[in-house]
C-alpha cells in the first residue's frame, strides 16, 4: 500500500553535505511512524531520525544531533534528510521507512515499509 524510494546519496569528503530525499506514495497519515535508518557493513541498523508528524517531534541519534535535519514536504509527499558536517563514520546505506499505526518509532524491525536504500560514502 505504501511505497518509498530514496535518492540523493553519493560520495563526499569529510565535512561535506548531502540531502537525501524519500518519495512516499500510497496512503499514509500523520500517525504513521516514519524514519530514516542507516546500516554500515558489520553493524546493526541504526535509527538516524524517527518521527510521527502528529507528535511534532523528531528523535535523532546522538551521533547526528546538530548535523542532520529531517523535514517533510507534505504537498509533494516527500521526506528529506539534510546531512551536514559529514564524517567517515556516517558512511552507510540509508533507508527511509514507514509503519502504520498503532506503531512505535523503535526498533527498526517493526517498520513494515522500506525504500531500496541509497548509499552514502564519506571519505577522510
Coordinates of N, CA, C and O in Angstrom, one line a residue, residues 19-70:
X19 N 21.9 15.9 0.7 CA 20.5 15.9 1.1 C 19.8 14.7 0.5 O 19.8 14.6 -0.7
X20 N 19.3 13.9 1.3 CA 18.6 12.7 0.9 C 17.1 13.0 0.7 O 16.6 13.8 1.5
X21 N 16.5 12.3 -0.2 CA 15.1 12.5 -0.4 C 14.4 11.2 -0.4 O 15.0 10.1 -0.8
X22 N 13.2 11.1 0.0 CA 12.4 9.9 0.1 C 11.0 10.2 -0.5 O 10.3 11.0 0.1
X23 N 10.7 9.7 -1.6 CA 9.3 9.9 -2.2 C 8.4 8.8 -1.6 O 8.7 7.6 -1.6
X24 N 7.3 9.3 -1.1 CA 6.3 8.5 -0.5 C 5.0 8.4 -1.3 O 4.5 9.4 -1.7
X25 N 4.6 7.2 -1.6 CA 3.4 7.0 -2.4 C 2.5 6.1 -1.6 O 2.9 5.3 -0.8
X26 N 1.2 6.2 -1.9 CA 0.2 5.4 -1.1 C -0.4 6.2 0.0 O 0.0 7.3 0.2
X27 N -1.2 5.5 0.8 CA -2.0 6.2 1.8 C -1.3 6.2 3.1 O -1.0 5.1 3.7
X28 N -1.0 7.3 3.7 CA -0.4 7.5 5.0 C -1.1 8.5 5.8 O -1.9 9.3 5.2
X29 N -0.9 8.6 7.0 CA -1.5 9.6 7.9 C -0.4 10.2 8.8 O 0.7 9.7 8.9
X30 N -0.8 11.2 9.6 CA 0.1 11.8 10.5 C 0.4 11.0 11.7 O 1.4 11.3 12.4
X31 N -0.3 9.9 11.8 CA 0.0 8.9 12.9 C 0.9 7.8 12.5 O 1.3 6.9 13.3
X32 N 1.3 7.7 11.3 CA 2.3 6.8 10.8 C 3.7 7.0 11.5 O 4.0 8.2 11.8
X33 N 4.4 6.0 11.9 CA 5.8 6.1 12.3 C 6.6 6.2 11.0 O 6.5 5.4 10.1
X34 N 7.5 7.2 11.0 CA 8.4 7.4 9.8 C 9.8 7.5 10.3 O 10.0 8.0 11.5
X35 N 10.7 7.2 9.5 CA 12.1 7.3 10.0 C 13.1 7.1 8.9 O 12.9 6.6 7.8
X36 N 14.3 7.6 9.2 CA 15.5 7.4 8.4 C 16.4 6.5 9.2 O 16.6 6.7 10.4
X37 N 16.9 5.4 8.6 CA 17.7 4.5 9.2 C 19.0 4.3 8.3 O 19.0 4.6 7.1
X38 N 20.0 3.8 8.9 CA 21.2 3.5 8.2 C 21.9 2.2 8.7 O 21.7 1.8 9.8
X39 N 22.6 1.6 7.8 CA 23.3 0.4 8.1 C 24.6 0.3 7.4 O 24.7 0.4 6.2
X40 N 25.6 0.2 8.3 CA 27.0 0.1 7.8 C 27.4 -1.4 7.8 O 26.9 -2.1 8.7
X41 N 28.3 -1.8 7.0 CA 28.8 -3.2 7.0 C 29.3 -3.6 8.4 O 30.0 -2.9 9.0
X42 N 28.8 -4.7 8.8 CA 29.2 -5.2 10.1 C 28.6 -4.6 11.3 O 28.9 -4.9 12.4
X43 N 27.6 -3.7 11.1 CA 26.9 -3.1 12.2 C 25.4 -3.3 12.1 O 24.9 -3.6 11.1
X44 N 24.8 -3.2 13.3 CA 23.4 -3.3 13.3 C 22.7 -2.0 12.7 O 23.3 -0.9 12.7
X45 N 21.5 -2.2 12.2 CA 20.8 -1.0 11.7 C 20.7 0.1 12.8 O 20.4 -0.3 14.0
X46 N 20.7 1.3 12.4 CA 20.7 2.4 13.4 C 19.6 3.4 12.9 O 19.6 3.8 11.8
X47 N 18.8 3.8 13.9 CA 17.8 4.9 13.6 C 18.5 6.2 13.6 O 19.2 6.6 14.6
X48 N 18.4 6.9 12.5 CA 19.0 8.2 12.4 C 18.0 9.3 12.8 O 18.4 10.2 13.6
X49 N 16.8 9.3 12.3 CA 15.8 10.2 12.7 C 14.4 9.5 12.6 O 14.2 8.9 11.5
X50 N 13.6 9.6 13.6 CA 12.3 9.0 13.6 C 11.3 9.9 14.1 O 11.6 10.8 15.0
X51 N 10.1 9.8 13.6 CA 9.0 10.8 14.0 C 7.7 10.3 13.6 O 7.5 9.5 12.7
X52 N 6.7 10.9 14.3 CA 5.3 10.9 13.8 C 4.9 12.4 13.6 O 5.1 13.2 14.5
X53 N 4.4 12.6 12.4 CA 4.0 14.0 12.1 C 3.1 14.6 13.1 O 3.2 15.8 13.5
X54 N 2.2 13.8 13.6 CA 1.2 14.3 14.6 C 1.8 14.7 15.9 O 1.2 15.5 16.6
X55 N 2.9 14.1 16.2 CA 3.6 14.3 17.5 C 4.4 15.6 17.5 O 4.7 16.2 18.6
X56 N 4.8 16.0 16.3 CA 5.6 17.3 16.2 C 7.0 17.2 16.8 O 7.5 18.2 17.2
X57 N 7.5 16.0 16.9 CA 8.9 15.9 17.4 C 9.6 14.8 16.7 O 9.1 13.8 16.4
X58 N 10.9 15.1 16.4 CA 11.8 14.2 15.7 C 12.8 13.7 16.7 O 13.4 14.6 17.4
X59 N 13.1 12.5 16.7 CA 14.1 11.9 17.6 C 15.4 11.6 16.7 O 15.3 10.8 15.8
X60 N 16.5 12.2 17.1 CA 17.7 12.0 16.4 C 18.7 11.1 17.2 O 18.7 11.2 18.4
X61 N 19.4 10.3 16.4 CA 20.5 9.6 17.1 C 21.5 10.6 17.6 O 21.8 11.7 17.0
X62 N 22.1 10.3 18.8 CA 23.1 11.2 19.4 C 24.2 11.5 18.4 O 24.7 12.7 18.4
X63 N 24.6 10.6 17.6 CA 25.7 10.8 16.7 C 25.5 11.8 15.6 O 26.4 12.2 15.0
X64 N 24.2 12.1 15.4 CA 23.9 13.0 14.3 C 23.3 14.3 14.7 O 23.0 15.2 13.9
X65 N 23.0 14.5 16.0 CA 22.3 15.7 16.5 C 23.2 16.9 16.2 O 24.4 16.9 16.4
X66 N 22.5 17.9 15.7 CA 23.2 19.1 15.3 C 23.8 19.1 14.0 O 24.2 20.2 13.5
X67 N 23.8 18.0 13.3 CA 24.3 17.9 12.0 C 23.3 17.5 10.9 O 23.4 17.9 9.8
X68 N 22.4 16.6 11.3 CA 21.3 16.1 10.4 C 20.0 16.7 10.8 O 19.7 16.9 12.0
X69 N 19.2 17.0 9.8 CA 17.9 17.6 10.0 C 16.9 16.8 9.1 O 17.1 16.8 7.9
X70 N 15.8 16.3 9.7 CA 14.8 15.7 8.9 C 13.6 16.7 8.7 O 13.3 17.5 9.6

